[in-house]
């Protein structure tokens, strides 16, 4: 057969070099990754055979086999699973087809220690490449179930690999590693030692549901002994908690998630009665780099009576809990259940409801008992969890109970809404918040001036989802959630006749200027009024109480939705010298054409102060330059 030589994709080549030379501290894990891939291949074949009985594939003895040759110094991991076609080998092994490759490599290079680097490798799902840590050359031979021709892939882990079609390949996949010499100082063990192989399998892969077999060494003059099964094949979720160690749970998590870090929390659930199922779920300790991408694979593994059915069953948990990994084993579902059927199944909906409540109650328990672990959870997954405030009204209170937010009360300590309410000043009826891109930008916003001056606490919300959930929630314990950048703000509490009289006088004094500016800026604003929220800045722009914010408008447009442009309100600070002088000039001049530019500049400065952009940047720069020139 013709052998073709190909070059690795640039990112794949860089990844190989990082893995071979600098990433892994524990090289034993290569075997875990190869066994995990083999187990996945067996699961996929059984599932495909269930769905298509006409598939020409032998499923009578599905297993994983490990074979060592001490003289040739090779180790082979073989399975009789689904296998790969010629094209699939080129796509899956020769390239890294993932839109996050560049980001992943950047994070990998910046990882501060080996543990972090290993975690990134696992999340990216490229365990096959780990074989090059212990081998000078890797040969893969595979044949897809139902096809007549196989494929051989060979590489030394440098810049190229070869592909050729072969006629005598058995069903499944075989990965042969041509091992490097043992080097105990560099954690490179003798992987031709049966004892070493047994120890690694027992540690990392004991729970694999398929038999992992190895033929023991034969004594001189004796026939080859029967293969020995190295793993117990016991489903951890079906065993009592007392029988399973934390290490075993952690290894199952790593197998399921391809994450090399230990999980933050393990959640067990057993439901009995009319509909029985067992669940073993894990909350990771670190968010995957693609958690917020469209291609992120969410969902937990679904088994029916310990038979693997589906890898990423989205119907079992809502999208805002997409970071949760694990296994659900149902007793009463059909083995040929499809994703479409799951979406409509009453039992599945019941399971999702209960699993969701269990996860949320576990997070609440973490929050109550372990502040450090909760801080880790919220830092990694808080943004995703807040999506549930918009989409899951049934569990909204439970989500709010575990949510925390940055606040002006303390720079480093987030607060819950319950804590905010406890600290509210006498006479304060609303929970105040402000949204924006960063804490620094919104803390310096003109909208915050009166709140800072009066010592009123404000929630500082900087995630994109914050723009949406505050409107969906609306209130908490009878207290309205109110944006400091929307509607009219009055922080004076009870009416003060002196203050009221002063405001009426100002309104009368500025009435002409406000009406004139409204006419001049008609294209951009719908009202000009005096402000009760400004103490330092000359002006700010605010939205009406029920209008969309500019950030929310931009978000909808980015999603392809047509949103009409909303005119906003310009508020002036009557105590600021600039506004006072503008008012005096307006009253003194009959020809006010020279003040039009001043009104335009004042409006644009207000837009800039809240982080917006000038409608016409070039014109704004010209106006500022002209003003500066006149003052010099």
Coordinates of C-alpha atoms in Angstrom, one line a residue:
X1 CA 0.0 0.0 0.0
X2 CA 1.1 3.6 -0.7
X3 CA 2.5 5.4 2.3
X4 CA 1.8 9.2 2.5
X5 CA 3.7 11.7 4.6
X6 CA 2.0 14.7 6.2
X7 CA 3.1 17.6 8.3
X8 CA 1.5 18.2 11.6
X9 CA -0.7 21.3 12.0
X10 CA 1.4 24.1 13.5
X11 CA -0.5 24.1 16.8
X12 CA -0.3 20.3 17.0
X13 CA 3.5 20.4 16.5
X14 CA 3.8 23.1 19.3
X15 CA 1.6 21.0 21.6
X16 CA 3.7 17.9 21.0
X17 CA 6.9 19.7 21.9
X18 CA 5.4 21.2 25.1
X19 CA 4.1 17.8 26.2
X20 CA 7.2 15.9 25.4
X21 CA 9.7 18.3 27.0
X22 CA 8.0 20.4 29.7
X23 CA 4.5 19.6 30.7
X24 CA 3.9 16.3 32.6
X25 CA 5.4 15.7 36.0
X26 CA 3.8 12.2 36.2
X27 CA 4.4 10.3 33.0
X28 CA 2.4 7.2 34.2
X29 CA -0.8 9.0 33.1
X30 CA -0.1 8.2 29.4
X31 CA -1.5 4.7 30.1
X32 CA -4.6 6.1 31.7
X33 CA -5.3 8.3 28.6
X34 CA -4.8 5.4 26.2
X35 CA -7.1 3.1 28.2
X36 CA -9.7 5.9 28.5
X37 CA -9.7 6.4 24.7
X38 CA -10.1 2.6 24.3
X39 CA -13.0 2.5 26.7
X40 CA -14.7 5.4 24.8
X41 CA -14.3 3.4 21.6
X42 CA -15.9 0.3 23.1
X43 CA -18.8 2.4 24.4
X44 CA -19.4 4.0 21.0
X45 CA -19.4 0.6 19.2
X46 CA -21.9 -0.9 21.6
X47 CA -24.1 2.2 21.3
X48 CA -23.9 2.1 17.4
X49 CA -24.7 -1.6 17.4
X50 CA -27.8 -1.0 19.6
X51 CA -29.0 1.7 17.1
X52 CA -28.1 -0.3 13.9
X53 CA -28.3 -4.1 14.3
X54 CA -27.2 -4.5 10.7
X55 CA -23.8 -3.1 11.5
X56 CA -21.2 -5.8 10.6
X57 CA -19.2 -5.7 13.9
X58 CA -18.4 -8.3 16.5
X59 CA -19.5 -7.2 19.9
X60 CA -19.4 -10.6 21.6
X61 CA -16.3 -9.9 23.7
X62 CA -15.5 -6.2 23.9
X63 CA -12.4 -5.6 25.9
X64 CA -9.1 -3.7 26.2
X65 CA -5.8 -5.6 25.9
X66 CA -2.4 -4.5 27.1
X67 CA 0.6 -6.3 25.6
X68 CA 4.3 -5.8 26.4
X69 CA 7.4 -7.0 24.6
X70 CA 10.5 -6.7 26.8
X71 CA 12.9 -7.5 24.0
X72 CA 11.5 -5.1 21.5
X73 CA 10.7 -2.6 24.3
X74 CA 7.2 -2.0 23.0
X75 CA 3.9 -1.5 24.9
X76 CA 0.6 -1.9 23.0
X77 CA -2.9 -0.9 24.1
X78 CA -5.5 -2.6 21.9
X79 CA -9.3 -2.5 21.8
X80 CA -11.9 -4.0 19.5
X81 CA -14.2 -1.0 19.6
X82 CA -15.5 1.4 17.0
X83 CA -12.2 2.1 15.3
X84 CA -11.5 4.9 12.8
X85 CA -11.6 5.4 9.1
X86 CA -8.6 6.7 7.0
X87 CA -10.1 10.2 6.9
X88 CA -10.9 10.2 10.7
X89 CA -7.3 9.3 11.6
X90 CA -6.1 12.3 9.6
X91 CA -8.7 14.6 11.2
X92 CA -8.5 13.4 14.8
X93 CA -4.8 12.5 15.1
X94 CA -3.0 14.7 12.6
X95 CA -4.7 17.9 13.6
X96 CA -6.3 19.6 16.6
X97 CA -9.6 20.7 15.2
X98 CA -10.7 23.1 17.9
X99 CA -11.3 26.8 17.6
X100 CA -9.7 27.5 21.0
X101 CA -6.3 26.0 20.1
X102 CA -4.4 29.3 20.2
X103 CA -5.9 30.3 23.5
X104 CA -5.2 26.9 24.9
X105 CA -1.5 27.0 23.9
X106 CA -1.2 30.5 25.4
X107 CA -2.7 29.4 28.7
X108 CA -0.5 26.3 28.6
X109 CA 2.7 28.3 28.2
X110 CA 1.6 30.7 31.0
X111 CA 0.7 27.9 33.4
X112 CA 2.8 28.5 36.6
X113 CA 3.3 24.9 37.6
X114 CA 3.1 21.4 36.3
X115 CA -0.3 20.7 37.9
X116 CA -1.9 23.6 36.1
X117 CA -0.3 22.6 32.8
X118 CA -1.6 19.0 33.2
X119 CA -5.1 20.3 34.0
X120 CA -5.1 22.3 30.7
X121 CA -3.9 19.3 28.7
X122 CA -6.6 17.1 30.1
X123 CA -9.4 19.7 29.5
X124 CA -8.3 20.0 25.9
X125 CA -8.8 16.2 25.3
X126 CA -5.5 15.4 23.6
X127 CA -4.5 12.4 25.7
X128 CA -3.4 10.4 22.7
X129 CA -0.4 12.7 22.4
X130 CA 0.8 11.8 25.9
X131 CA 2.2 8.6 24.5
X132 CA 5.1 10.6 23.1
X133 CA 6.3 11.3 26.7
X134 CA 7.4 7.7 27.1
X135 CA 7.9 6.6 23.4
X136 CA 10.3 7.6 20.6
X137 CA 7.8 6.4 18.1
X138 CA 4.1 5.7 18.1
X139 CA 2.3 3.4 15.6
X140 CA -1.5 3.3 15.5
X141 CA -3.4 0.7 13.5
X142 CA -7.2 1.0 13.3
X143 CA -10.2 -0.3 11.3
X144 CA -13.6 1.2 11.7
X145 CA -16.3 -1.3 12.5
X146 CA -18.2 -2.3 9.3
X147 CA -15.4 -1.3 7.0
X148 CA -13.1 -3.7 5.2
X149 CA -9.9 -1.7 5.1
X150 CA -7.7 -0.3 8.0
X151 CA -5.2 2.5 8.4
X152 CA -1.7 2.7 9.9
X153 CA -0.5 6.0 11.4
X154 CA 3.2 6.4 12.4
X155 CA 5.1 9.3 13.9
X156 CA 8.2 10.1 16.0
X157 CA 6.4 13.1 17.4
X158 CA 8.4 15.6 15.5
X159 CA 7.1 17.5 12.4
X160 CA 5.6 14.8 10.3
X161 CA 3.5 11.6 10.4
X162 CA 2.7 8.9 7.8
X163 CA -0.6 7.3 6.8
X164 CA -1.1 4.1 4.8
X165 CA -4.1 1.9 4.1
X166 CA -3.7 -1.7 5.3
X167 CA -5.8 -4.8 4.5
X168 CA -5.2 -7.0 7.5
X169 CA -6.2 -4.7 10.4
X170 CA -8.6 -6.2 13.0
X171 CA -11.7 -4.3 14.1
X172 CA -10.8 -1.5 16.6
X173 CA -7.6 0.4 17.4
X174 CA -4.1 -0.6 18.4
X175 CA -1.6 1.9 19.7
X176 CA 2.0 0.6 19.9
X177 CA 4.6 2.6 21.8
X178 CA 8.3 2.1 21.0
X179 CA 9.4 2.9 24.5
X180 CA 12.3 5.2 25.6
X181 CA 14.9 3.7 28.0
X182 CA 13.8 3.7 31.6
X183 CA 15.0 6.8 33.5
X184 CA 13.7 6.8 37.1
X185 CA 15.3 10.2 37.9
X186 CA 12.9 11.8 35.3
X187 CA 9.9 9.7 36.4
X188 CA 10.2 7.5 33.3
X189 CA 9.6 4.0 34.6
X190 CA 10.0 0.6 33.0
X191 CA 6.7 0.2 31.2
X192 CA 7.5 -3.3 30.1
X193 CA 7.2 -4.4 33.7
X194 CA 3.9 -6.2 34.3
X195 CA 4.0 -5.1 37.9
X196 CA 4.2 -1.5 36.9
X197 CA 1.4 -1.9 34.4
X198 CA -0.9 -3.5 37.0
X199 CA -0.2 -0.7 39.5
X200 CA -1.0 2.0 37.0
X201 CA -4.2 0.3 35.8
X202 CA -5.3 -0.3 39.4
X203 CA -4.7 3.3 40.4
X204 CA -6.2 5.1 37.4
X205 CA -8.6 2.7 35.6
X206 CA -10.0 0.2 38.0
X207 CA -13.6 1.4 37.5
X208 CA -13.5 1.1 33.7
X209 CA -16.6 -0.9 32.8
X210 CA -14.8 -3.0 30.2
X211 CA -12.2 -5.7 31.1
X212 CA -8.6 -4.6 30.8
X213 CA -6.6 -7.8 30.1
X214 CA -2.9 -8.6 30.0
X215 CA -1.3 -11.9 29.3
X216 CA 1.1 -12.8 32.2
X217 CA 4.7 -13.8 31.4
X218 CA 5.0 -17.5 30.7
X219 CA 7.6 -19.5 32.6
X220 CA 10.3 -21.2 30.6
X221 CA 8.9 -24.3 28.8
X222 CA 5.3 -23.6 29.7
X223 CA 2.4 -22.7 27.5
X224 CA 1.2 -19.1 27.4
X225 CA -1.1 -18.5 30.4
X226 CA -4.7 -17.2 30.1
X227 CA -5.1 -13.4 30.0
X228 CA -5.5 -11.8 33.4
X229 CA -8.1 -9.1 34.0
X230 CA -6.5 -6.2 35.8
X231 CA -9.5 -4.0 36.8
X232 CA -12.5 -4.7 39.0
X233 CA -15.0 -3.2 36.6
X234 CA -17.2 -2.1 39.5
X235 CA -19.4 1.0 38.8
X236 CA -18.5 3.4 41.6
X237 CA -22.0 5.0 41.6
X238 CA -23.5 1.6 42.4
X239 CA -21.2 1.0 45.4
X240 CA -21.9 2.4 48.9
X241 CA -19.9 5.4 50.0
X242 CA -18.0 3.4 52.6
X243 CA -16.6 1.1 49.9
X244 CA -15.1 3.9 47.7
X245 CA -12.2 6.1 48.5
X246 CA -12.0 9.8 47.5
X247 CA -9.1 8.9 45.2
X248 CA -11.3 6.4 43.3
X249 CA -14.0 9.1 42.9
X250 CA -11.4 11.6 41.7
X251 CA -10.0 9.1 39.1
X252 CA -13.5 8.5 37.7
X253 CA -14.0 12.3 37.5
X254 CA -10.7 12.7 35.5
X255 CA -11.8 9.8 33.2
X256 CA -15.1 11.4 32.5
X257 CA -14.0 15.1 32.2
X258 CA -10.5 14.7 30.8
X259 CA -9.5 17.2 33.6
X260 CA -6.4 16.4 35.5
X261 CA -7.2 18.4 38.6
X262 CA -9.2 16.9 41.4
X263 CA -12.9 18.0 41.5
X264 CA -14.0 20.7 44.0
X265 CA -17.0 18.6 45.2
X266 CA -18.4 15.1 44.7
X267 CA -22.2 14.7 44.8
X268 CA -24.0 11.4 45.2
X269 CA -27.7 10.8 44.7
X270 CA -29.8 7.7 44.8
X271 CA -33.5 7.8 43.9
X272 CA -35.8 4.9 44.8
X273 CA -39.4 4.3 44.2
X274 CA -41.4 4.4 41.0
X275 CA -38.4 5.6 39.0
X276 CA -35.0 4.5 40.2
X277 CA -31.7 6.0 39.2
X278 CA -28.3 6.7 40.7
X279 CA -26.2 9.8 40.1
X280 CA -22.5 10.6 40.8
X281 CA -21.8 14.2 39.9
X282 CA -18.7 16.4 40.2
X283 CA -18.2 20.1 40.5
X284 CA -14.8 20.9 38.9
X285 CA -12.3 23.1 40.6
X286 CA -11.5 25.0 37.4
X287 CA -13.6 26.3 34.5
X288 CA -12.6 24.9 31.1
X289 CA -11.3 27.5 28.7
X290 CA -14.2 27.0 26.3
X291 CA -17.1 27.1 28.9
X292 CA -18.7 30.1 27.2
X293 CA -18.2 29.0 23.6
X294 CA -20.9 27.7 21.4
X295 CA -19.0 24.4 20.8
X296 CA -18.7 23.6 24.5
X297 CA -20.0 20.0 25.1
X298 CA -22.3 20.0 28.1
X299 CA -24.2 17.3 29.9
X300 CA -23.4 14.2 31.9
X301 CA -23.0 10.6 30.9
X302 CA -26.2 8.6 30.8
X303 CA -26.2 4.8 31.5
X304 CA -29.2 2.5 31.6
X305 CA -28.7 -0.5 33.9
X306 CA -24.9 0.2 33.7
X307 CA -25.0 0.1 29.9
X308 CA -23.5 3.3 28.5
X309 CA -26.0 5.2 26.4
X310 CA -24.9 8.8 25.8
X311 CA -21.8 10.8 26.5
X312 CA -23.1 14.3 26.8
X313 CA -26.8 14.1 27.8
X314 CA -27.9 17.7 27.9
X315 CA -31.4 16.9 29.1
X316 CA -30.3 15.9 32.6
X317 CA -29.0 19.4 33.7
X318 CA -30.0 22.9 32.6
X319 CA -27.5 24.9 30.5
X320 CA -26.4 27.1 33.4
X321 CA -25.0 24.0 35.2
X322 CA -23.1 22.9 32.1
X323 CA -19.9 22.8 34.0
X324 CA -21.1 19.8 36.2
X325 CA -19.7 16.4 35.1
X326 CA -20.7 12.9 36.1
X327 CA -22.7 9.8 35.5
X328 CA -26.5 9.1 35.8
X329 CA -27.6 5.5 35.7
X330 CA -31.3 5.0 35.2
X331 CA -33.1 1.6 35.7
X332 CA -36.3 2.2 33.6
X333 CA -35.2 3.8 30.3
X334 CA -35.0 2.0 27.0
X335 CA -31.5 1.1 25.8
X336 CA -32.1 2.7 22.4
X337 CA -33.3 6.0 23.8
X338 CA -32.5 9.0 21.6
X339 CA -31.7 12.7 22.3
X340 CA -35.1 13.6 20.8
X341 CA -37.0 11.2 23.1
X342 CA -35.1 12.4 26.1
X343 CA -36.3 16.0 25.5
X344 CA -39.9 14.8 25.9
X345 CA -39.5 12.1 28.5
X346 CA -41.4 12.8 31.8
X347 CA -38.9 10.8 33.8
X348 CA -36.0 12.7 32.4
X349 CA -37.6 16.0 33.4
X350 CA -38.2 14.7 36.9
X351 CA -34.5 13.6 37.1
X352 CA -33.4 17.0 35.8
X353 CA -35.5 18.8 38.4
X354 CA -34.1 16.7 41.3
X355 CA -30.5 16.8 40.1
X356 CA -30.6 20.6 39.7
X357 CA -31.9 21.0 43.2
X358 CA -29.3 18.7 44.6
X359 CA -26.4 20.6 42.9
X360 CA -27.7 23.9 44.1
X361 CA -28.2 22.7 47.7
X362 CA -24.6 21.3 47.6
X363 CA -23.3 24.7 46.5
X364 CA -25.2 26.3 49.3
X365 CA -23.6 23.8 51.7
X366 CA -20.2 24.7 50.4
X367 CA -20.9 28.4 50.8
X368 CA -22.1 27.9 54.4
X369 CA -19.2 25.6 55.6
X370 CA -16.1 26.5 53.5
X371 CA -15.6 30.1 52.4
X372 CA -12.4 29.3 50.5
X373 CA -13.9 26.6 48.4
X374 CA -17.0 28.7 47.8
X375 CA -14.8 31.6 46.6
X376 CA -13.1 29.2 44.2
X377 CA -16.4 28.0 42.9
X378 CA -17.9 31.5 42.4
X379 CA -14.8 32.8 40.7
X380 CA -14.8 29.9 38.2
X381 CA -18.5 29.4 37.7
X382 CA -20.5 32.3 39.1
X383 CA -21.0 33.9 35.7
X384 CA -22.5 30.7 34.3
X385 CA -24.7 30.1 37.4
X386 CA -26.2 33.6 37.1
X387 CA -27.6 32.6 33.7
X388 CA -30.1 30.5 35.7
X389 CA -31.6 33.7 37.2
X390 CA -32.9 34.5 33.7
X391 CA -33.8 31.0 32.5
X392 CA -34.9 29.0 35.6
X393 CA -37.6 30.9 37.6
X394 CA -38.4 27.7 39.6
X395 CA -34.9 27.7 41.2
X396 CA -34.3 31.5 41.2
X397 CA -34.4 31.8 45.0
X398 CA -32.0 28.9 45.4
X399 CA -29.6 30.5 42.9
X400 CA -29.9 33.9 44.6
X401 CA -29.1 32.2 48.0
X402 CA -25.7 31.1 46.7
X403 CA -24.9 34.2 44.5
X404 CA -22.5 36.9 45.6
X405 CA -21.6 40.2 44.1
X406 CA -18.9 42.8 44.3
X407 CA -20.0 45.9 46.2
X408 CA -18.8 49.3 47.4
X409 CA -19.1 48.0 51.0
X410 CA -15.7 46.2 50.7
X411 CA -13.2 46.0 47.9
X412 CA -12.2 42.3 48.4
X413 CA -15.3 40.7 49.9
X414 CA -18.3 40.0 47.7
X415 CA -21.8 40.3 49.3
X416 CA -25.0 38.4 49.1
X417 CA -28.3 40.2 48.6
X418 CA -29.3 39.1 52.1
X419 CA -26.2 40.8 53.5
X420 CA -26.9 43.9 51.5
X421 CA -30.5 44.1 52.8
X422 CA -29.2 43.7 56.4
X423 CA -26.9 46.7 55.9
X424 CA -29.4 49.0 54.2
X425 CA -29.8 52.5 55.7
X426 CA -32.9 53.6 57.5
X427 CA -35.4 54.8 54.9
X428 CA -33.7 53.1 52.0
X429 CA -36.3 51.2 50.0
X430 CA -34.3 49.9 47.0
X431 CA -31.2 47.7 46.3
X432 CA -29.0 49.8 44.1
X433 CA -26.7 48.4 41.5
X434 CA -24.6 49.6 38.5
X435 CA -23.4 47.6 35.5
X436 CA -20.3 48.1 33.4
X437 CA -17.2 46.5 32.0
X438 CA -14.9 46.7 35.1
X439 CA -15.1 47.6 38.7
X440 CA -12.7 50.5 38.3
X441 CA -14.7 52.1 35.5
X442 CA -18.1 51.9 37.2
X443 CA -16.7 53.0 40.6
X444 CA -15.5 56.2 38.9
X445 CA -18.8 56.7 37.0
X446 CA -20.6 60.0 37.6
X447 CA -23.8 58.0 38.4
X448 CA -22.1 56.9 41.7
X449 CA -21.3 60.4 43.1
X450 CA -24.4 61.0 45.2
X451 CA -24.3 57.4 46.5
X452 CA -20.6 57.7 47.5
X453 CA -21.4 61.1 49.1
X454 CA -24.2 59.7 51.2
X455 CA -22.5 56.3 52.0
X456 CA -25.1 54.2 50.3
X457 CA -23.9 50.8 49.2
X458 CA -24.1 49.9 45.5
X459 CA -23.7 46.4 43.9
X460 CA -21.0 46.5 41.2
X461 CA -22.0 44.2 38.3
X462 CA -19.4 43.5 35.6
X463 CA -20.6 40.3 33.8
X464 CA -22.6 40.5 30.6
X465 CA -25.4 38.4 32.1
X466 CA -25.8 41.0 34.9
X467 CA -27.5 43.3 32.3
X468 CA -30.2 40.7 31.9
X469 CA -30.8 39.0 35.2
X470 CA -31.5 42.2 37.3
X471 CA -34.5 42.9 35.1
X472 CA -35.6 39.2 35.2
X473 CA -35.4 39.1 39.0
X474 CA -36.8 42.6 39.7
X475 CA -36.8 42.5 43.5
X476 CA -35.5 40.6 46.5
X477 CA -37.4 40.3 49.7
X478 CA -39.7 43.1 48.7
X479 CA -36.8 45.5 47.8
X480 CA -36.6 46.5 44.2
X481 CA -33.4 46.1 42.3
X482 CA -32.7 49.6 40.9
X483 CA -30.0 50.8 38.6
X484 CA -28.2 54.0 39.7
X485 CA -28.0 54.9 35.9
X486 CA -31.7 54.6 35.2
X487 CA -34.7 56.8 36.1
X488 CA -34.7 59.7 38.5
X489 CA -32.8 59.2 41.8
X490 CA -33.8 60.9 45.1
X491 CA -31.6 60.0 48.0
X492 CA -32.9 62.6 50.4
X493 CA -35.4 60.4 52.1
X494 CA -38.1 62.4 53.8
X495 CA -39.1 65.6 52.2
X496 CA -37.2 68.7 53.4
X497 CA -39.0 72.0 52.7
X498 CA -35.8 73.8 52.4
X499 CA -34.4 71.3 49.9
X500 CA -37.6 71.3 48.0
X501 CA -37.7 75.1 47.8
X502 CA -34.1 75.2 46.6
X503 CA -34.9 72.6 43.8
X504 CA -37.9 74.6 42.7
X505 CA -35.8 77.7 42.4
X506 CA -33.1 75.9 40.4
X507 CA -35.7 74.4 38.1
X508 CA -37.1 77.8 37.4
X509 CA -33.6 79.3 36.9
X510 CA -32.5 76.6 34.5
X511 CA -35.8 76.1 32.6
X512 CA -34.8 78.1 29.6
X513 CA -31.4 76.4 29.2
X514 CA -32.9 72.9 29.6
X515 CA -35.5 73.5 26.9
X516 CA -32.9 75.0 24.5
X517 CA -30.5 72.2 25.0
X518 CA -33.3 69.7 24.4
X519 CA -33.9 71.3 21.0
X520 CA -30.2 71.4 20.1
X521 CA -29.5 67.8 21.0
X522 CA -32.8 66.4 19.8
X523 CA -31.2 63.7 17.6
X524 CA -29.5 62.1 20.6
X525 CA -31.5 62.8 23.7
X526 CA -35.2 62.9 24.7
X527 CA -34.9 65.1 27.8
X528 CA -32.6 67.4 29.6
X529 CA -33.1 67.8 33.4
X530 CA -31.3 68.8 36.5
X531 CA -29.7 65.9 38.4
X532 CA -29.9 64.8 42.0
X533 CA -27.2 62.2 41.6
X534 CA -24.2 64.4 40.6
X535 CA -22.0 66.1 43.1
X536 CA -18.7 66.5 41.2
X537 CA -19.3 65.9 37.4
X538 CA -21.0 68.5 35.3
X539 CA -23.3 66.1 33.5
X540 CA -24.3 62.5 33.0
X541 CA -26.6 60.5 30.6
X542 CA -29.1 58.1 32.1
X543 CA -31.8 55.7 30.7
X544 CA -35.4 55.9 31.5
X545 CA -36.5 53.4 34.2
X546 CA -37.9 50.9 31.6
X547 CA -35.5 51.5 28.7
X548 CA -32.8 49.1 27.6
X549 CA -29.3 50.2 28.6
X550 CA -26.7 50.8 25.8
X551 CA -24.8 47.6 26.8
X552 CA -28.0 45.5 26.5
X553 CA -28.8 47.1 23.1
X554 CA -25.3 46.2 21.9
X555 CA -25.7 42.6 23.3
X556 CA -28.9 42.0 21.4
X557 CA -27.5 43.5 18.2
X558 CA -24.4 41.2 18.5
X559 CA -26.9 38.2 18.6
X560 CA -28.4 39.4 15.4
X561 CA -31.6 41.0 16.8
X562 CA -32.9 44.3 15.5
X563 CA -33.2 46.7 18.4
X564 CA -34.4 50.3 17.8
X565 CA -32.0 53.0 19.1
X566 CA -33.2 54.4 22.4
X567 CA -32.7 58.1 23.1
X568 CA -31.5 58.8 26.6
X569 CA -31.7 61.6 29.2
X570 CA -29.0 64.2 29.8
X571 CA -28.8 65.3 33.5
X572 CA -27.0 68.5 34.5
X573 CA -25.4 69.3 37.8
X574 CA -26.7 72.8 38.7
X575 CA -23.9 73.3 41.2
X576 CA -21.1 72.7 38.8
X577 CA -19.3 75.9 37.5
X578 CA -19.4 74.8 33.9
X579 CA -23.2 74.3 34.0
X580 CA -23.6 77.6 35.9
X581 CA -21.6 79.5 33.4
X582 CA -23.4 77.9 30.5
X583 CA -26.7 79.0 32.1
X584 CA -25.5 82.6 32.6
X585 CA -24.3 82.7 29.0
X586 CA -27.6 81.4 27.7
X587 CA -29.5 84.1 29.6
X588 CA -27.2 86.9 28.6
X589 CA -26.8 86.2 24.9
X590 CA -29.5 86.8 22.3
X591 CA -27.3 85.0 19.7
X592 CA -26.8 81.6 21.2
X593 CA -25.2 79.9 18.1
X594 CA -21.8 80.0 19.8
X595 CA -23.2 77.9 22.7
X596 CA -24.3 75.0 20.5
X597 CA -20.8 73.5 20.4
X598 CA -20.6 73.8 24.2
X599 CA -23.9 71.9 24.6
X600 CA -22.6 69.2 22.2
X601 CA -19.3 68.9 24.1
X602 CA -21.1 68.6 27.4
X603 CA -23.3 65.8 26.1
X604 CA -20.3 63.9 24.6
X605 CA -18.3 64.3 27.8
X606 CA -21.2 62.7 29.7
X607 CA -21.2 59.8 27.3
X608 CA -17.5 59.3 27.6
X609 CA -17.7 59.4 31.4
X610 CA -19.9 56.3 31.5
X611 CA -17.7 54.4 29.1
X612 CA -19.5 55.1 25.9
X613 CA -18.2 56.3 22.5
X614 CA -18.7 59.7 20.8
X615 CA -21.2 59.5 17.9
X616 CA -18.6 61.3 15.7
X617 CA -15.1 60.9 17.2
X618 CA -13.4 63.1 14.6
X619 CA -15.8 66.0 15.2
X620 CA -15.4 65.6 19.0
X621 CA -11.6 65.8 18.7
X622 CA -11.9 68.9 16.4
X623 CA -14.2 70.7 18.9
X624 CA -11.9 70.0 21.8
X625 CA -8.8 71.0 19.8
X626 CA -10.5 74.3 18.8
X627 CA -11.4 75.0 22.5
X628 CA -7.9 74.3 23.7
X629 CA -6.5 76.6 21.0
X630 CA -8.7 79.5 22.2
X631 CA -7.5 79.1 25.8
X632 CA -3.8 79.3 25.0

